[in-house]
Amino acid sequence: MSHPEVRTNWTRAEVAEIYNLPFLDLVFRAAQVHRKFHQSDEVQVCTLLSIKTGGCTEDCKYCSQSAHYKTGLQAHKLVAKEEVVTKAREAKDNGASRFCMGAAWREIRDNKDFDRILEMVREVNGMGLEVCCTLGMLTEEQAHKLKQAGLHAYNHNLDTSESHYANVITTRTYQDRLNTIENVRKAGITVCCGGILGLGESKDDRIDLLKTLSNLSPHPESVPINALVPIEGTPLHGQSTVDNFEFVRSIATARILMPTSMVRLSAGRLEMSKETQALCFLAGANSIFGGEKLLTTPNPASDSDAELFSSLGLRPREAFKSAQSEAANG
Ligand code: SAM
Ligand code: DTB
Ligand code: SF4
């Protein structure tokens, strides 16, 4: 780790102490860390595209795409490369610097679909966008192929604490997730790894998740914090939503624990006020998903985000900028 203040040996007691600070002190501390390592008026805009939708064999209790639940989602096989290129161009024109392609797979298989995805990665990378994929579990060899094609980041979330995991997903283990993250690292691809709040977890679970994430070495370059988007037909529909202050606490704690990472205010913004989102930015969130759709659910429209950026004096961050280069610039 290049900066001496970046630690990967946080104890549970330390993480809990930060998380439980008086709210305004926590946000203030996070804002200070944020200003030391990042340009506070810059927010990265990422765009998502579901390239293979629904019919997933996993039983994630929050997900619209699991074949285990009747969610009414229209499934779709892998889309054509041309469609991806068109969407990536649109995203870039709308100010996105990162483009993330998601597939409802348990794991990548070595077949024609994977070859087509490698071509998509090559093309989108050639457009000057940071390309990210989220395709389920993968082997080290598959990670190397993605890296060779120009993949910049791989998203693979831990979602919640290890002890709450089996209450949410039974078709894979926490260790499966950690193994994939390790394979991504070995191939030299940056890691995007975070979680979802509102899965019926306790505060202790949120603290445990933040401890696990911040003790990955090196830290994930990008840490998405999602609020559960409730999906009718899934077991977690009807779950009480996470308190906004608890959400902001998680963002602030992530910022303090992982100072150089991008912390992404991810799913769930549609249900959040502009003021809550502003608090998230103050607490160190410096990335969002832009565009009218996440993977299968709606997201704030581009013009309302443009208005939010304008009200707060924020601007979209350019592609391939690292926290290190910012620190070097002052
Ligand atoms: N199938 C792959 C996987 O699970 O890794 C990639 C796609 S999956 C939809 C990507 C991530 O989206 C999940 O890990 C989860 O964190 C997030 N996600 C899925 N459904 C969600 C929901 N209803 N609300 C919030 N986040 C969700
Ligand atoms: C992440 O952490 N959140 C994104 C992205 N990584 C792949 C996905 C959010 C999905 C929200 C529900 C949906 O649209 O299906
Ligand atoms: Fe499948 Fe991913 Fe949804 Fe789980 S989160 S059901 S693995 S698409």
Coordinates of C-alpha atoms and ligand atoms in Angstrom, one line a residue:
M1 CA 0.0 0.0 0.0
S2 CA 1.6 3.2 -1.1
H3 CA 0.3 5.7 1.6
P4 CA 1.4 5.1 5.2
E5 CA -2.0 6.0 6.5
V6 CA -3.7 3.2 4.5
R7 CA -4.2 0.3 6.9
T8 CA -5.4 -3.3 6.3
N9 CA -5.2 -4.4 9.9
W10 CA -8.2 -2.8 11.5
T11 CA -9.5 -4.5 14.6
R12 CA -13.2 -5.1 15.1
A13 CA -13.1 -2.8 18.2
E14 CA -11.6 0.0 16.1
V15 CA -14.2 -0.3 13.3
A16 CA -17.0 -0.4 15.9
E17 CA -15.6 2.7 17.6
I18 CA -15.5 4.6 14.3
Y19 CA -19.0 3.4 13.3
N20 CA -20.5 4.4 16.7
L21 CA -19.0 7.9 16.9
P22 CA -21.5 10.7 17.4
F23 CA -23.1 11.1 13.9
L24 CA -21.8 14.6 13.2
D25 CA -18.3 13.8 14.4
L26 CA -18.2 10.7 12.2
V27 CA -19.3 12.6 9.1
F28 CA -16.8 15.4 10.0
R29 CA -13.9 12.9 10.3
A30 CA -14.9 11.2 7.1
A31 CA -15.1 14.5 5.3
Q32 CA -11.6 15.4 6.5
V33 CA -10.2 12.0 5.3
H34 CA -12.0 12.5 2.0
R35 CA -10.5 15.9 1.4
K36 CA -7.0 14.7 2.2
F37 CA -7.2 11.9 -0.5
H38 CA -9.7 13.1 -3.1
Q39 CA -10.9 16.1 -4.8
S40 CA -14.2 16.8 -3.0
D41 CA -16.0 18.4 -5.9
E42 CA -15.5 15.3 -8.2
V43 CA -17.9 12.4 -8.4
Q44 CA -17.4 9.5 -10.7
V45 CA -20.4 8.5 -12.8
C46 CA -20.7 4.8 -13.7
T47 CA -23.3 3.3 -16.0
L48 CA -24.7 -0.2 -15.7
L49 CA -25.9 -2.5 -18.4
S50 CA -27.5 -5.9 -17.9
I51 CA -26.0 -8.0 -20.7
K52 CA -27.7 -11.3 -19.6
T53 CA -30.8 -10.9 -17.6
G54 CA -32.6 -13.3 -15.2
G55 CA -32.8 -17.1 -14.9
C56 CA -29.9 -17.2 -12.4
T57 CA -29.4 -20.4 -10.5
E58 CA -28.4 -18.7 -7.3
D59 CA -30.9 -18.0 -4.6
C60 CA -29.8 -14.5 -3.4
K61 CA -32.9 -13.5 -1.4
Y62 CA -32.8 -9.8 -2.7
C63 CA -32.4 -10.4 -6.4
S64 CA -35.0 -9.9 -9.2
Q65 CA -32.9 -12.2 -11.4
S66 CA -32.9 -15.4 -9.3
A67 CA -34.8 -18.3 -10.9
H68 CA -35.9 -19.4 -7.4
Y69 CA -38.5 -16.6 -7.1
K70 CA -41.4 -15.3 -9.3
T71 CA -40.5 -11.7 -9.8
G72 CA -42.1 -11.3 -13.2
L73 CA -38.8 -10.2 -14.7
Q74 CA -38.4 -10.8 -18.5
A75 CA -35.3 -13.0 -18.9
H76 CA -32.9 -12.3 -21.8
K77 CA -30.0 -14.2 -23.2
L78 CA -26.6 -12.5 -23.8
V79 CA -27.1 -9.4 -25.9
A80 CA -25.2 -8.6 -29.1
K81 CA -21.9 -6.7 -29.0
E82 CA -23.3 -3.9 -31.1
E83 CA -26.0 -3.2 -28.5
V84 CA -23.3 -2.9 -25.8
V85 CA -21.2 -0.5 -27.9
T86 CA -24.2 1.7 -28.6
K87 CA -25.1 1.9 -24.9
A88 CA -21.5 2.5 -23.9
R89 CA -21.3 5.4 -26.3
E90 CA -24.5 6.9 -24.9
A91 CA -23.2 6.5 -21.4
K92 CA -19.9 8.3 -22.3
D93 CA -21.9 11.1 -24.0
N94 CA -23.8 11.5 -20.7
G95 CA -20.7 12.0 -18.7
A96 CA -20.0 8.5 -17.5
S97 CA -16.3 7.5 -17.2
R98 CA -17.0 3.9 -16.2
F99 CA -19.2 1.3 -17.9
C100 CA -20.2 -1.9 -16.0
M101 CA -21.7 -5.0 -17.7
G102 CA -23.6 -7.4 -15.5
A103 CA -24.7 -11.0 -16.2
A104 CA -27.0 -13.1 -14.1
W105 CA -24.7 -16.0 -13.8
R106 CA -23.5 -18.1 -10.9
E107 CA -20.1 -18.3 -12.6
I108 CA -18.4 -17.8 -15.9
R109 CA -18.3 -20.8 -18.2
D110 CA -15.6 -21.2 -20.9
N111 CA -17.9 -20.9 -23.9
K112 CA -19.0 -18.7 -26.8
D113 CA -20.8 -16.3 -24.5
F114 CA -17.5 -15.7 -22.6
D115 CA -15.7 -15.1 -25.9
R116 CA -18.3 -12.6 -26.9
I117 CA -17.9 -10.8 -23.5
L118 CA -14.1 -10.6 -24.1
E119 CA -14.9 -8.8 -27.4
M120 CA -17.2 -6.4 -25.7
V121 CA -14.6 -5.6 -23.1
R122 CA -12.0 -5.0 -25.9
E123 CA -14.4 -2.6 -27.7
V124 CA -15.5 -0.6 -24.6
N125 CA -12.0 -0.3 -23.4
G126 CA -11.0 1.1 -26.8
M127 CA -13.6 3.9 -26.2
G128 CA -11.6 5.3 -23.3
L129 CA -14.0 4.1 -20.7
E130 CA -13.0 2.2 -17.5
V131 CA -14.6 -1.2 -18.3
C132 CA -16.0 -3.2 -15.4
C133 CA -17.8 -6.6 -15.4
T134 CA -19.8 -8.5 -12.9
L135 CA -20.3 -12.0 -14.1
G136 CA -20.4 -14.2 -11.0
M137 CA -17.6 -16.5 -9.9
L138 CA -14.5 -16.9 -12.0
T139 CA -11.2 -18.8 -12.1
E140 CA -7.8 -17.2 -12.2
E141 CA -7.4 -18.2 -15.9
Q142 CA -10.7 -16.5 -16.8
A143 CA -9.6 -13.4 -14.9
H144 CA -6.4 -13.4 -16.9
K145 CA -8.3 -13.5 -20.2
L146 CA -10.5 -10.6 -19.1
K147 CA -7.4 -8.6 -18.1
Q148 CA -5.8 -9.3 -21.5
A149 CA -9.0 -8.0 -23.2
G150 CA -8.6 -4.7 -21.3
L151 CA -10.9 -5.2 -18.3
H152 CA -10.2 -2.5 -15.7
A153 CA -12.4 -3.7 -12.8
Y154 CA -14.4 -6.7 -11.7
N155 CA -17.4 -6.2 -9.3
H156 CA -18.0 -9.0 -6.9
N157 CA -19.8 -8.0 -3.7
L158 CA -19.5 -9.6 -0.3
D159 CA -23.0 -8.2 0.4
T160 CA -23.1 -8.6 4.2
S161 CA -21.2 -10.1 7.1
E162 CA -20.0 -13.7 7.0
S163 CA -22.4 -14.7 9.8
H164 CA -25.5 -13.2 8.1
Y165 CA -24.5 -14.5 4.7
A166 CA -26.3 -17.9 4.9
N167 CA -29.5 -16.1 5.8
V168 CA -29.4 -14.3 2.5
I169 CA -27.7 -16.8 0.1
T170 CA -27.4 -20.6 0.4
T171 CA -26.1 -21.6 -3.0
R172 CA -22.6 -20.4 -2.4
T173 CA -20.4 -19.5 0.6
Y174 CA -18.6 -16.4 1.8
Q175 CA -15.3 -18.2 1.0
D176 CA -16.4 -18.7 -2.6
R177 CA -16.8 -14.9 -2.9
L178 CA -13.3 -14.3 -1.3
N179 CA -11.8 -16.8 -3.7
T180 CA -13.1 -15.0 -6.8
I181 CA -11.9 -11.7 -5.4
E182 CA -8.4 -13.3 -4.9
N183 CA -8.5 -14.6 -8.6
V184 CA -9.3 -11.1 -9.8
R185 CA -6.4 -9.6 -7.8
K186 CA -4.0 -12.2 -9.1
A187 CA -4.8 -11.2 -12.7
G188 CA -4.0 -7.5 -11.9
I189 CA -7.6 -6.4 -12.4
T190 CA -8.9 -3.7 -9.9
V191 CA -11.5 -5.0 -7.4
C192 CA -14.9 -3.5 -6.9
C193 CA -16.4 -5.0 -3.8
G194 CA -19.0 -3.8 -1.3
G195 CA -22.4 -4.7 0.1
I196 CA -26.1 -4.1 0.5
L197 CA -27.7 -2.5 3.5
G198 CA -31.3 -3.5 4.4
L199 CA -30.9 -7.3 4.2
G200 CA -32.2 -7.7 7.8
E201 CA -28.7 -7.4 9.1
S202 CA -27.8 -6.0 12.5
K203 CA -25.4 -3.1 13.1
D204 CA -22.8 -5.7 14.1
D205 CA -23.2 -7.3 10.7
R206 CA -22.6 -3.9 9.0
I207 CA -19.5 -3.4 11.2
D208 CA -18.2 -6.9 10.4
L209 CA -18.7 -6.3 6.6
L210 CA -16.8 -3.1 6.8
K211 CA -14.0 -4.8 8.8
T212 CA -13.7 -7.6 6.2
L213 CA -13.7 -5.1 3.3
S214 CA -11.1 -2.9 4.9
N215 CA -8.8 -5.8 5.8
L216 CA -8.6 -7.0 2.2
S217 CA -5.1 -6.3 1.1
P218 CA -4.8 -4.2 -1.0
H219 CA -8.2 -2.5 -0.4
P220 CA -10.8 -2.8 -3.1
E221 CA -10.2 0.2 -5.4
S222 CA -14.0 0.6 -5.5
V223 CA -16.5 0.0 -2.7
P224 CA -20.2 0.1 -3.7
I225 CA -22.6 0.6 -0.8
N226 CA -26.1 -0.4 -2.0
A227 CA -29.5 0.1 -0.2
L228 CA -31.7 -2.8 -0.9
V229 CA -34.1 -2.2 -3.8
P230 CA -37.1 -4.2 -2.7
I231 CA -38.2 -6.6 -5.4
E232 CA -41.7 -8.1 -5.3
G233 CA -41.6 -11.9 -5.2
T234 CA -38.3 -12.1 -3.4
P235 CA -38.0 -13.2 0.2
L236 CA -36.6 -9.9 1.3
H237 CA -39.5 -7.9 -0.2
G238 CA -41.3 -6.2 2.7
Q239 CA -38.1 -6.1 4.8
S240 CA -37.9 -2.8 6.8
T241 CA -35.6 -0.4 4.9
V242 CA -32.3 0.7 6.4
D243 CA -32.3 4.0 8.3
N244 CA -30.7 6.8 6.3
F245 CA -28.4 7.8 9.2
E246 CA -27.2 4.2 9.4
F247 CA -26.6 4.2 5.7
V248 CA -24.6 7.5 5.9
R249 CA -22.6 6.0 8.9
S250 CA -21.6 3.0 6.7
I251 CA -20.4 5.3 3.9
A252 CA -18.5 7.5 6.4
T253 CA -16.9 4.5 8.1
A254 CA -15.9 3.0 4.7
R255 CA -14.3 6.3 3.8
I256 CA -12.3 6.5 7.0
L257 CA -11.2 2.8 6.8
M258 CA -10.4 2.9 3.1
P259 CA -9.2 6.4 2.4
T260 CA -7.9 6.0 -1.2
S261 CA -10.8 3.8 -2.5
M262 CA -13.8 5.1 -4.5
V263 CA -16.9 4.8 -2.3
R264 CA -19.9 4.4 -4.4
L265 CA -23.4 5.5 -3.4
S266 CA -25.0 2.7 -5.4
A267 CA -28.5 1.2 -5.6
G268 CA -31.4 2.8 -3.8
R269 CA -30.9 6.5 -4.7
L270 CA -34.4 6.7 -6.1
E271 CA -35.8 6.3 -2.6
M272 CA -33.3 8.8 -1.1
S273 CA -33.9 12.6 -0.8
K274 CA -31.3 14.9 -2.4
E275 CA -30.4 16.0 1.1
T276 CA -29.5 12.4 2.1
Q277 CA -27.5 12.0 -1.0
A278 CA -25.7 15.2 -0.2
L279 CA -24.9 13.9 3.3
C280 CA -23.4 10.7 1.6
F281 CA -21.1 12.9 -0.6
L282 CA -20.1 14.9 2.5
A283 CA -19.4 11.6 4.3
G284 CA -17.0 10.6 1.5
A285 CA -19.1 8.9 -1.3
N286 CA -17.4 9.9 -4.6
S287 CA -19.2 7.8 -7.1
I288 CA -22.7 7.0 -8.2
F289 CA -24.5 5.0 -10.9
G290 CA -26.0 7.3 -13.5
G291 CA -28.5 6.5 -16.2
E292 CA -32.2 5.7 -16.0
K293 CA -31.7 2.0 -15.1
L294 CA -29.4 0.0 -12.8
L295 CA -29.5 -3.6 -13.9
T296 CA -33.2 -4.4 -13.8
T297 CA -34.6 -1.5 -11.6
P298 CA -35.0 2.2 -12.2
N299 CA -32.5 4.8 -11.2
P300 CA -32.8 8.7 -11.1
A301 CA -33.0 10.3 -14.5
S302 CA -29.9 11.9 -15.9
D303 CA -31.4 15.4 -15.8
S304 CA -32.3 15.1 -12.1
D305 CA -28.7 14.0 -11.4
A306 CA -27.4 16.9 -13.4
E307 CA -29.5 19.2 -11.3
L308 CA -28.2 17.6 -8.1
F309 CA -24.6 18.0 -9.3
S310 CA -25.3 21.6 -10.2
S311 CA -26.9 22.4 -6.8
L312 CA -24.0 20.9 -4.9
G313 CA -21.2 22.2 -7.2
L314 CA -20.1 18.7 -8.2
R315 CA -18.7 17.6 -11.5
P316 CA -18.2 14.2 -13.1
R317 CA -14.7 12.7 -12.7
E318 CA -12.7 11.8 -15.7
A319 CA -11.7 8.1 -16.4
F320 CA -8.6 6.4 -15.1
K321 CA -7.7 8.9 -12.4
S322 CA -6.2 7.4 -9.3
A323 CA -6.3 8.6 -5.7
Q324 CA -2.5 8.6 -5.8
S325 CA -2.3 11.0 -8.6
E326 CA -4.7 13.3 -6.8
A327 CA -2.6 13.2 -3.6
A328 CA 0.4 14.0 -5.7
N329 CA -1.4 17.0 -7.2
G330 CA -2.0 18.4 -3.8
Ligands
SAM1 N1 -24.5 -12.4 -10.7 C1 -23.3 -11.7 -10.4 C2 -23.1 -11.6 -8.9 O1 -24.0 -11.9 -8.1 O2 -22.0 -11.4 -8.5 C3 -23.4 -10.3 -10.9 C4 -24.7 -9.5 -10.9 S1 -25.4 -9.1 -9.3 C5 -27.0 -8.5 -9.8 C6 -24.5 -7.7 -8.8 C7 -24.8 -7.2 -7.4 O3 -25.9 -6.4 -7.4 C8 -25.0 -8.2 -6.3 O4 -23.8 -8.7 -5.7 C9 -25.7 -7.3 -5.3 O5 -24.8 -6.8 -4.4 C10 -26.4 -6.2 -6.1 N2 -27.8 -6.3 -6.1 C11 -28.6 -7.2 -6.7 N3 -29.9 -7.1 -6.5 C12 -30.0 -6.0 -5.7 C13 -31.1 -5.3 -5.1 N4 -32.3 -5.7 -5.2 N5 -30.8 -4.2 -4.3 C14 -29.5 -3.8 -4.1 N6 -28.5 -4.4 -4.7 C15 -28.7 -5.5 -5.4
DTB2 C1 -23.3 -3.0 -7.2 O1 -22.8 -3.0 -6.1 N1 -24.6 -2.5 -7.5 C2 -24.9 -2.7 -8.9 C3 -23.6 -3.2 -9.5 N2 -22.7 -3.3 -8.4 C4 -23.6 -4.3 -10.4 C5 -26.1 -3.5 -9.1 C6 -27.3 -2.9 -8.4 C7 -28.5 -3.8 -8.8 C8 -29.8 -3.2 -8.2 C9 -31.0 -4.0 -8.6 C10 -31.2 -4.2 -10.0 O2 -31.3 -3.2 -10.7 O3 -31.5 -5.3 -10.4
SF4_3 FE1 -27.7 -14.4 -9.6 FE2 -26.1 -12.3 -9.0 FE3 -28.8 -12.1 -8.7 FE4 -27.4 -13.6 -7.0 S1 -27.2 -11.4 -7.3 S2 -29.3 -14.2 -8.1 S3 -25.8 -14.4 -8.4 S4 -27.7 -12.4 -10.6

